[in-house]
Each structure stands twice: as C-alpha cells, then as structure tokens.
CSV table of C-alpha atoms in Angstrom, one decimal:
chain,number,residue,atom,x,y,z
A,47,MET,CA,16.8,40.6,19.0
A,48,LYS,CA,14.3,38.3,17.4
A,49,LYS,CA,15.9,38.9,14.0
A,50,ASP,CA,19.3,38.2,15.4
A,51,GLY,CA,18.0,34.9,16.8
A,52,PHE,CA,16.7,33.8,13.5
A,53,PHE,CA,19.9,34.9,11.8
A,54,LEU,CA,22.0,32.9,14.2
A,55,LYS,CA,19.7,29.9,13.8
A,56,GLY,CA,20.0,30.2,10.0
A,57,ARG,CA,23.8,30.4,10.2
A,58,PHE,CA,23.8,27.3,12.4
A,59,PHE,CA,21.8,25.2,10.0
A,60,LYS,CA,23.7,26.5,7.0
A,61,ALA,CA,27.0,25.5,8.8
A,62,LYS,CA,25.5,22.1,9.6
A,63,ARG,CA,24.6,21.5,6.0
A,64,TRP,CA,28.2,22.4,4.9
A,65,LYS,CA,29.6,20.0,7.5
A,66,ILE,CA,27.4,17.2,6.1
A,67,ALA,CA,28.3,18.0,2.6
A,68,GLY,CA,32.0,18.1,3.6
A,69,PHE,CA,31.6,14.7,5.3
A,70,LEU,CA,30.0,13.2,2.2
A,71,LEU,CA,32.7,14.6,-0.1
A,72,VAL,CA,35.5,13.2,2.0
A,73,LEU,CA,33.7,9.9,2.1
A,74,VAL,CA,33.3,9.8,-1.7
A,75,ILE,CA,37.0,10.7,-2.2
A,76,LEU,CA,38.0,7.8,0.1
A,77,LEU,CA,35.6,5.5,-1.8
A,78,GLY,CA,37.2,6.7,-5.0
A,79,ILE,CA,40.7,5.8,-3.7
A,80,GLY,CA,39.3,2.5,-2.5
A,81,SER,CA,37.8,1.8,-5.9
A,82,PHE,CA,41.2,2.4,-7.5
A,83,LEU,CA,42.7,0.0,-5.1
A,84,MET,CA,39.9,-2.6,-5.8
A,85,MET,CA,38.5,-2.1,-2.3
A,86,PRO,CA,36.2,-5.0,-1.3
A,87,ALA,CA,32.5,-4.5,-0.3
A,88,VAL,CA,32.2,-2.3,2.8
A,89,THR,CA,29.2,-1.6,5.1
A,90,PHE,CA,29.3,1.3,7.5
A,91,HIS,CA,26.9,3.0,9.9
A,92,ALA,CA,24.8,5.7,8.1
A,93,PRO,CA,23.4,8.1,10.7
A,94,ARG,CA,20.2,9.9,9.7
A,95,THR,CA,21.8,13.3,10.4
A,96,VAL,CA,24.0,12.5,7.4
A,97,PHE,CA,22.1,10.0,5.3
A,98,ASN,CA,18.5,11.0,4.6
A,99,ARG,CA,16.1,11.6,1.7
A,100,HIS,CA,18.0,14.8,0.8
A,101,THR,CA,21.6,13.5,0.9
A,102,ILE,CA,21.2,9.9,-0.3
A,103,PRO,CA,20.5,10.6,-4.0
A,104,PRO,CA,23.5,12.8,-4.7
A,105,PHE,CA,25.8,10.5,-2.6
A,106,VAL,CA,24.6,7.4,-4.4
A,107,ALA,CA,25.0,9.1,-7.8
A,108,MET,CA,28.6,10.1,-7.0
A,109,VAL,CA,29.5,6.6,-5.8
A,110,GLU,CA,27.9,4.8,-8.7
A,111,SER,CA,29.4,7.1,-11.3
A,112,GLY,CA,32.7,5.8,-9.9
A,113,GLY,CA,31.8,2.2,-10.8
A,114,LYS,CA,30.3,0.8,-7.6
A,115,VAL,CA,26.8,0.0,-6.2
A,116,ALA,CA,25.5,1.9,-3.2
A,117,THR,CA,22.7,0.4,-1.1
A,118,TRP,CA,21.1,2.2,1.9
A,119,ASN,CA,19.4,0.0,4.5
A,120,LYS,CA,17.1,2.5,6.3
A,121,SER,CA,15.9,0.0,8.9
A,122,LYS,CA,19.4,-0.9,10.0
A,123,GLY,CA,20.8,2.5,9.4
A,124,GLU,CA,23.6,1.1,7.2
A,125,MET,CA,25.2,2.0,3.8
A,126,THR,CA,26.8,-0.7,1.7
A,127,ILE,CA,29.2,0.0,-1.1
A,128,GLU,CA,30.1,-2.9,-3.4
A,129,LYS,CA,32.1,-3.6,-6.6
A,130,VAL,CA,30.2,-3.3,-9.8
A,131,GLY,CA,30.8,-6.9,-11.1
A,132,ASP,CA,27.8,-7.8,-13.2
A,133,SER,CA,25.6,-5.0,-12.0
A,134,ILE,CA,22.8,-3.6,-14.2
A,135,LYS,CA,22.3,0.1,-14.8
A,136,LEU,CA,18.6,1.1,-14.6
A,137,HIS,CA,17.1,4.4,-15.8
A,138,ILE,CA,14.0,4.9,-13.6
A,139,ASP,CA,11.4,7.4,-14.7
A,140,THR,CA,7.7,8.1,-14.2
A,141,GLU,CA,5.0,8.6,-16.8
A,142,GLN,CA,3.6,12.1,-17.5
A,143,SER,CA,5.2,13.8,-14.5
A,144,GLN,CA,8.7,13.7,-12.9
A,145,GLY,CA,10.1,14.5,-9.5
A,146,ILE,CA,8.2,11.5,-8.0
A,147,PRO,CA,9.8,9.8,-5.0
A,148,ILE,CA,11.1,6.4,-5.9
A,149,TYR,CA,11.6,3.5,-3.4
A,150,ILE,CA,13.5,0.2,-4.0
A,151,ASN,CA,12.7,-2.6,-1.6
A,152,GLY,CA,11.3,0.0,0.8
A,153,SER,CA,14.3,2.4,0.8
A,154,TYR,CA,14.2,5.8,-0.7
A,155,VAL,CA,16.6,6.3,-3.6
A,156,GLY,CA,15.6,9.7,-5.1
A,157,LYS,CA,13.1,11.4,-7.4
A,158,SER,CA,12.4,10.5,-11.0
A,159,PRO,CA,14.2,10.5,-13.3
A,160,LEU,CA,17.3,8.8,-11.9
A,161,ASN,CA,19.9,6.2,-12.6
A,162,LYS,CA,20.5,3.3,-10.3
A,163,ARG,CA,22.8,0.3,-10.4
A,164,LEU,CA,21.5,-3.0,-9.1
A,165,PHE,CA,23.0,-6.5,-8.9
A,166,PRO,CA,21.0,-9.4,-10.4
A,167,GLY,CA,18.1,-10.3,-8.0
A,168,LYS,CA,14.5,-9.5,-7.2
A,169,TYR,CA,13.4,-6.0,-6.5
A,170,GLU,CA,10.3,-4.0,-5.7
A,171,ILE,CA,10.3,-0.6,-7.2
A,172,VAL,CA,7.7,1.9,-6.1
A,173,ALA,CA,6.8,5.4,-7.3
A,174,LYS,CA,4.8,7.3,-4.6
A,175,PRO,CA,3.8,10.9,-5.2
A,176,PRO,CA,2.9,12.9,-2.1
A,177,GLY,CA,-0.9,13.0,-1.7
A,178,TYR,CA,-1.6,10.7,-4.6
A,179,LEU,CA,-1.6,7.0,-5.3
A,180,GLY,CA,1.6,5.5,-6.7
A,181,SER,CA,2.4,2.3,-8.5
A,182,ILE,CA,4.5,-0.7,-7.9
A,183,ARG,CA,6.6,-2.9,-10.1
A,184,TYR,CA,8.4,-6.1,-9.4
A,185,LEU,CA,11.7,-6.8,-11.3
A,186,LYS,CA,13.8,-9.9,-11.5
A,187,LEU,CA,17.1,-8.7,-12.9
A,188,SER,CA,19.5,-11.2,-14.4
A,189,THR,CA,22.7,-11.0,-16.3
A,190,GLU,CA,20.7,-11.5,-19.5
A,191,TYR,CA,19.3,-8.0,-19.2
A,192,PRO,CA,20.9,-5.4,-21.4
A,193,LYS,CA,23.5,-3.3,-19.5
A,194,ASP,CA,21.2,-0.2,-19.6
A,195,LYS,CA,17.6,-0.9,-18.9
A,196,GLN,CA,14.7,1.6,-18.7
A,197,VAL,CA,12.0,1.3,-16.1
A,198,ILE,CA,8.9,3.5,-16.5
A,199,LEU,CA,6.4,3.6,-13.6
A,200,PRO,CA,2.9,5.0,-14.1
A,201,VAL,CA,1.6,7.4,-11.5
A,202,ASP,CA,-2.0,8.1,-10.5
A,203,ARG,CA,-2.8,11.8,-10.0
A,204,HIS,CA,-6.6,11.2,-10.2
A,205,ARG,CA,-8.8,12.4,-7.5
A,206,TYR,CA,-11.4,9.8,-6.4
A,207,GLN,CA,-14.2,11.5,-8.3
A,208,ASP,CA,-11.9,11.5,-11.4
A,209,TYR,CA,-11.5,7.7,-11.0
A,210,LEU,CA,-15.3,7.2,-10.7
A,211,ASP,CA,-15.9,9.3,-13.8
A,212,GLU,CA,-13.3,7.3,-15.7
A,213,ILE,CA,-14.8,3.9,-14.9
A,214,LEU,CA,-18.3,5.1,-15.9
A,215,ARG,CA,-16.9,6.7,-19.1
A,216,LEU,CA,-15.4,3.4,-20.0
A,217,GLY,CA,-18.8,1.7,-19.6
A,218,TYR,CA,-18.2,-0.3,-16.4
A,219,THR,CA,-21.0,-1.1,-14.0
A,220,PRO,CA,-19.9,-1.1,-10.3
A,221,ILE,CA,-21.7,-3.5,-8.0
A,222,LYS,CA,-21.6,-4.5,-4.3
A,223,VAL,CA,-20.0,-7.7,-3.0
A,224,MET,CA,-23.4,-9.0,-1.9
A,225,ASP,CA,-24.7,-8.5,-5.5
A,226,TYR,CA,-22.3,-11.2,-6.6
A,227,TYR,CA,-23.7,-13.6,-4.1
A,228,ASN,CA,-27.2,-12.6,-5.1
A,229,ASN,CA,-26.4,-13.7,-8.7
A,230,VAL,CA,-26.4,-10.3,-10.4
A,231,PRO,CA,-25.3,-11.0,-14.0
A,232,ILE,CA,-21.6,-10.7,-14.4
A,233,THR,CA,-20.1,-9.4,-17.7
A,234,ASP,CA,-16.6,-8.1,-18.8
A,235,LYS,CA,-17.9,-4.7,-17.8
A,236,THR,CA,-18.7,-5.6,-14.2
A,237,LEU,CA,-16.6,-4.0,-11.4
A,238,ILE,CA,-17.0,-5.0,-7.8
A,239,LEU,CA,-16.2,-1.9,-5.8
A,240,ARG,CA,-15.2,-2.6,-2.2
A,241,HIS,CA,-13.9,-0.3,0.6
A,242,ASP,CA,-12.1,-1.3,3.8
A,243,VAL,CA,-12.6,1.4,6.4
A,244,ASP,CA,-9.4,0.9,8.3
A,245,GLU,CA,-8.8,4.4,9.8
A,246,SER,CA,-11.5,7.0,9.3
A,247,ALA,CA,-15.3,6.6,9.2
A,248,ASP,CA,-15.6,10.2,8.1
A,249,TYR,CA,-13.5,9.7,5.0
A,250,ALA,CA,-15.6,6.6,4.1
A,251,LEU,CA,-18.7,8.8,4.4
A,252,GLU,CA,-17.2,11.4,2.0
A,253,MET,CA,-16.3,8.6,-0.5
A,254,ALA,CA,-19.8,7.2,-0.2
A,255,GLU,CA,-21.3,10.6,-1.0
A,256,LEU,CA,-19.1,10.9,-4.1
A,257,GLU,CA,-20.4,7.5,-5.3
A,258,LYS,CA,-24.0,8.3,-4.6
A,259,ALA,CA,-23.8,11.5,-6.7
A,260,ARG,CA,-22.9,9.3,-9.6
A,261,GLY,CA,-25.5,6.6,-9.0
A,262,ILE,CA,-22.8,4.1,-7.8
A,263,LYS,CA,-23.3,1.6,-5.0
A,264,SER,CA,-20.5,-0.2,-3.3
A,265,SER,CA,-19.5,-2.2,-0.2
A,266,TYR,CA,-18.0,-0.7,3.0
A,267,TYR,CA,-16.4,-2.9,5.6
A,268,PHE,CA,-15.9,-1.3,9.1
A,269,ARG,CA,-13.5,-2.4,11.8
A,270,TRP,CA,-14.8,-2.2,15.3
A,271,ARG,CA,-12.7,0.9,15.8
A,272,THR,CA,-14.2,2.7,12.8
A,273,ALA,CA,-17.8,1.4,13.2
A,274,ASP,CA,-19.4,4.9,13.8
A,275,PRO,CA,-23.2,4.3,14.2
A,276,GLU,CA,-24.2,7.6,12.5
A,277,VAL,CA,-21.8,7.1,9.6
A,278,ILE,CA,-23.0,3.5,9.1
A,279,ARG,CA,-26.6,4.7,9.1
A,280,LYS,CA,-25.9,7.3,6.5
A,281,VAL,CA,-23.9,5.0,4.3
A,282,ARG,CA,-26.7,2.4,4.4
A,283,ALA,CA,-29.3,5.1,3.5
A,284,MET,CA,-27.4,5.9,0.3
A,285,GLY,CA,-27.9,2.2,-0.8
A,286,HIS,CA,-24.3,1.0,-0.1
A,287,GLU,CA,-23.6,-2.3,1.5
A,288,VAL,CA,-22.2,-2.4,5.1
A,289,GLY,CA,-20.2,-5.3,6.5
A,290,LEU,CA,-17.8,-6.2,9.3
A,291,HIS,CA,-14.0,-5.9,8.6
A,292,TYR,CA,-13.2,-8.7,11.1
A,293,GLU,CA,-9.8,-9.1,12.8
A,294,THR,CA,-10.7,-12.0,15.0
A,295,LEU,CA,-7.3,-13.8,14.7
A,296,ALA,CA,-5.4,-10.5,15.5
A,297,PHE,CA,-7.5,-9.9,18.6
A,298,TYR,CA,-7.0,-13.5,19.8
A,299,ALA,CA,-3.3,-13.4,19.0
A,300,GLN,CA,-2.8,-10.3,21.1
A,301,GLU,CA,-4.8,-11.8,24.0
A,302,MET,CA,-3.1,-15.2,24.0
A,303,GLY,CA,0.4,-14.2,22.9
A,304,LEU,CA,0.5,-16.3,19.8
A,305,LYS,CA,3.9,-16.4,18.1
A,306,SER,CA,3.6,-18.4,14.9
A,307,ALA,CA,1.2,-20.2,12.6
A,308,GLU,CA,1.9,-23.4,14.5
A,309,ASP,CA,0.0,-22.0,17.4
A,310,ILE,CA,-3.2,-22.0,15.4
A,311,THR,CA,-4.3,-25.5,16.4
A,312,PRO,CA,-7.7,-27.1,15.5
A,313,THR,CA,-8.9,-26.1,18.9
A,314,VAL,CA,-7.8,-22.5,18.4
A,315,ARG,CA,-9.6,-22.4,15.0
A,316,GLN,CA,-12.8,-23.6,16.7
A,317,GLU,CA,-12.5,-20.8,19.3
A,318,LEU,CA,-11.9,-18.3,16.6
A,319,ARG,CA,-15.0,-19.4,14.7
A,320,ARG,CA,-17.1,-19.2,17.8
A,321,ARG,CA,-15.8,-15.7,18.4
A,322,LEU,CA,-16.5,-14.5,14.9
A,323,LYS,CA,-20.1,-15.8,15.0
A,324,PHE,CA,-20.5,-13.7,18.2
A,325,GLU,CA,-18.9,-10.6,16.5
A,326,ILE,CA,-21.2,-10.9,13.5
A,327,ALA,CA,-24.3,-11.2,15.8
A,328,GLU,CA,-23.1,-8.2,17.9
A,329,PHE,CA,-22.4,-6.1,14.8
A,330,GLU,CA,-25.9,-6.8,13.5
A,331,ARG,CA,-27.4,-5.9,16.9
A,332,LEU,CA,-25.7,-2.6,16.9
A,333,HIS,CA,-25.8,-1.7,13.2
A,334,GLY,CA,-28.4,-3.8,11.4
A,335,ASP,CA,-28.2,-6.8,9.1
A,336,ILE,CA,-25.1,-7.6,7.2
A,337,TYR,CA,-24.7,-10.1,4.4
A,338,THR,CA,-20.9,-10.4,3.8
A,339,ILE,CA,-17.7,-9.8,5.8
A,340,ALA,CA,-14.1,-9.0,4.9
A,341,SER,CA,-10.9,-10.1,6.6
A,342,HIS,CA,-8.6,-7.3,7.9
A,343,GLY,CA,-4.8,-7.6,7.7
A,344,ALA,CA,-3.3,-6.5,10.9
A,345,GLU,CA,0.3,-6.6,12.1
A,346,GLU,CA,-0.4,-9.8,14.0
A,347,ASN,CA,-1.5,-11.5,10.7
A,348,ARG,CA,1.8,-10.5,9.1
A,349,ARG,CA,3.8,-11.9,12.0
A,350,LEU,CA,1.8,-15.1,12.0
A,351,ARG,CA,1.8,-15.2,8.2
A,352,LEU,CA,-1.8,-16.1,8.3
A,353,THR,CA,-4.9,-14.1,7.3
A,354,ASN,CA,-8.1,-13.9,9.2
A,355,TYR,CA,-9.8,-15.6,6.3
A,356,GLN,CA,-7.3,-18.5,6.2
A,357,ALA,CA,-7.5,-19.0,10.0
A,358,VAL,CA,-11.3,-18.7,10.4
A,359,MET,CA,-13.5,-18.7,7.3
A,360,GLU,CA,-11.5,-20.8,4.7
A,361,GLY,CA,-13.6,-23.9,4.0
A,362,GLU,CA,-16.5,-22.8,6.2
A,363,ASN,CA,-20.1,-22.4,5.1
A,364,PRO,CA,-21.0,-18.6,5.4
A,365,LEU,CA,-24.6,-19.5,6.1
A,366,ASP,CA,-23.5,-21.1,9.4
A,367,TYR,CA,-22.4,-17.5,10.4
A,368,GLY,CA,-25.7,-15.9,9.3
A,369,ILE,CA,-24.2,-14.3,6.2
A,370,ILE,CA,-24.3,-15.2,2.5
A,371,GLY,CA,-20.6,-14.9,1.6
A,372,THR,CA,-17.2,-13.3,2.3
A,373,ALA,CA,-15.2,-10.7,0.4
A,374,TYR,CA,-12.2,-13.0,0.1
A,375,GLY,CA,-11.9,-16.6,-1.0
A,376,PRO,CA,-13.3,-18.1,-4.3
A,377,ILE,CA,-14.9,-14.8,-5.2
A,378,ILE,CA,-11.5,-13.3,-5.9
A,379,GLU,CA,-10.7,-16.0,-8.5
A,380,LYS,CA,-13.6,-14.9,-10.7
A,381,PHE,CA,-12.3,-11.4,-11.3
A,382,SER,CA,-9.2,-9.4,-12.1
A,383,TYR,CA,-8.3,-8.2,-8.6
A,384,MET,CA,-6.6,-4.9,-8.0
A,385,SER,CA,-5.9,-3.0,-4.8
A,386,ASP,CA,-4.5,0.3,-3.4
A,387,VAL,CA,-3.1,-1.2,-0.3
A,388,GLY,CA,-0.5,1.2,1.3
A,389,GLY,CA,-1.5,3.9,-1.2
A,390,ILE,CA,0.2,1.9,-4.0
A,391,TRP,CA,-1.7,0.5,-6.9
A,392,GLU,CA,-1.0,-3.2,-7.6
A,393,PRO,CA,-1.3,-3.6,-10.5
A,394,PHE,CA,-1.8,-0.2,-12.0
A,395,PRO,CA,-5.5,-0.3,-13.1
A,396,TYR,CA,-6.0,2.1,-16.0
A,397,PRO,CA,-4.4,0.2,-18.8
A,398,GLU,CA,-6.4,-2.9,-17.7
A,399,LEU,CA,-9.6,-0.9,-17.6
A,400,LYS,CA,-9.1,0.6,-21.1
A,401,ASN,CA,-8.1,-2.8,-22.5
A,402,ASN,CA,-11.3,-4.4,-21.2
A,403,LYS,CA,-9.5,-7.0,-19.1
A,404,GLY,CA,-12.6,-7.4,-16.8
A,405,PRO,CA,-14.6,-8.3,-15.0
A,406,PHE,CA,-12.8,-6.5,-12.1
A,407,TYR,CA,-12.7,-6.5,-8.3
A,408,PHE,CA,-11.3,-3.3,-6.8
A,409,LEU,CA,-10.3,-2.9,-3.2
A,410,ILE,CA,-10.0,0.8,-2.3
A,411,HIS,CA,-9.2,2.3,1.1
A,412,PRO,CA,-10.8,5.7,1.9
A,413,ILE,CA,-7.7,6.8,3.9
A,414,HIS,CA,-5.5,6.8,0.7
A,415,TRP,CA,-7.8,9.3,-1.1
A,416,VAL,CA,-7.8,12.0,1.5
A,417,SER,CA,-6.5,14.6,-0.9
A,418,SER,CA,-9.6,14.1,-2.9
A,419,PHE,CA,-11.7,15.1,0.0
A,420,THR,CA,-9.6,18.0,1.3
A,421,GLU,CA,-9.0,19.9,-2.0
C-alpha cells in the first residue's frame, strides 16, 4: 500500500510538471505569434508554481531566442516581455567552475554559462555558489557596447582556512582594528582583519580558533544578541580584540517609530549618543574593556538610509565614549576596503591581494563561512 502511495504521488508530480511545461510551451507559442505581429511590451502575473528557479531559465532562453527580452520580477511575481530594440546580448560565465547560480538585480536568471539579453542601463550581476562566497559585478550597459558581450564572474570556493593560508603565503600581516589606533606601522602588506558577529557566536569562536592556529589576531564585534560571555572570554584569551557591534539607531527607531532620516533631529542625535555611551559602559561591565566599536547595519538603517555611524559617531571624539576609535569613518579611507556582506565579495579580493594593492581592510562575517566549519 505504501508503495502504491508513493507511486501515485510520483505520478501526481510528474503530471504536474507536464502541465507546467505545457503551459510554458503554449505561452512561448503565443509570444512567438505576438513577436511576428510586433506585439508591444507585455507584463503578466508569474505564479511561483509556474515561474521558479527551475522553469525561468528555459523559458527566458526560448523567449529571447525569438528576439525579445524577458525579465522576471520575483518580488512582484511578474514577467515582462519586451521588444529587442537596442538590447545587448550578454554571455555570462564563471571562472574555473560552471553551473553557478546567477542573479541580475536580485532575480535568479539561471546557472552559468548562460546567454541573457538586457537593455541599456545599470545592472548588478551576482554569481553565488551554494555554500561558498560569490562575487558581484556592476555593469552600466550602453548602445556603445558590442552586440555580444562576455561577462566573467570569479567565484570563491575557498574554505576560511584556505583564505587565511593564502594571505599568509602572499606575505600579508593581519592586524586588529585597535592596532591601527595604537599606531602599529602600516605597510602595503598590512591587512586589518575584522569580523562582525551578526548571527552566531559559536561560528565566531570556530573562526577565531582557525586564526589562532596560524598565529593571526583579529577584531570581533558582537551584537547584544550574540554577546555570549563564554565565547567572548575564549576569543579574548586567544589574543583577539572584542568590541561592541552597536545598533543604537535601529533600537531607537523601533522604539520611537522613526520613519525617515528627517526624524533624526539634533535632539534625537544627542539622545542616541547618550544611549551609546551607556551601552559601551554596560558592555564593558559585562565583558571587560573594549577599545573600538563597529556600527551594525539593520533593516531600520536601510529604511532610514542612515547608518549608526552617521547618526551617532560621525564627527564625535571616541575618547568621550571611553574608546580609542571606531571601525568605520576615516580609518576606511586609509585602506583598500573589501567585504563579504550577504555572502558576496565586493570587490573580489584575490586579484587585489596578488597584485599588492594594499594595505587592506577586510570585513568578514563568520555566518558566511559556515561550510568551512561543518566540513
């Protein structure tokens, strides 16, 4: 009976796939007729049961082979088909390995290598392999581009320990953020190594242990939600720096219902600064002395279009807060800054490292390197 149940279930899903394939085929035929009749641009509802990461790539390929441009808006659940006009044909591929998921302006378009037509404009193209860090590239396409353009995106398949070994092999000296403020000599081979502990203190501890095994010391900034006392004690004992990943503006915005940057009046800024001073003192009471702090980017900051640093610490004297400096601000301007925010390298670091474009400042999030710890 169980086997029959699975058999029937399999037949159901197989039939469902055929229905979806049939729907897409009919849609492509209609679009082909429309193309012949010079059909204008059309936008229609794209339900996820039909349009998803499995069906989008072949559908788009069929449409664009017929001389149109297909764009899927995942957030709105809409598909738009437009005339070619002055569109540009891109060939998108990834270095060293293929079959990497590709996203354009946040929407999945298929796996590398693939062809994609785009109209002139600005685009964000991302290669993101599952379990690894990807890369990002910004393109501004114009009619001056050749009709066929190739876009190659590098892909990082390093584990974190591989990355550490690479920077050491290339002769770089990682330092902590506080070392910069303590006037440690800076050369082209200096690399500030900073970590924002956004989600998991345990992953931060594993990362700290990998660094300690190689004689590397770096800076770890803990949010209140990730400030595990035992983890912080162990990270400190390894010689790493510990600081507060403050989100004072986000907390205040939630509490007071702030809607825009215009709500951040001089009076509000003074209150934010008072609160941050209290947070620093409380963090030190619970976890020991800290010397630098780092601004956290929460959803509230994106909505307000204002960072914690801009709202609170910009133009302030860190000594008034009982610290020697911040992880943002003028310090960034002294280095080539790179980050893995969202699990995407921006810019991709390895060519810069190999070409001695330092000194460097690297922001790395433990949560994006989980595959390094679980393998």
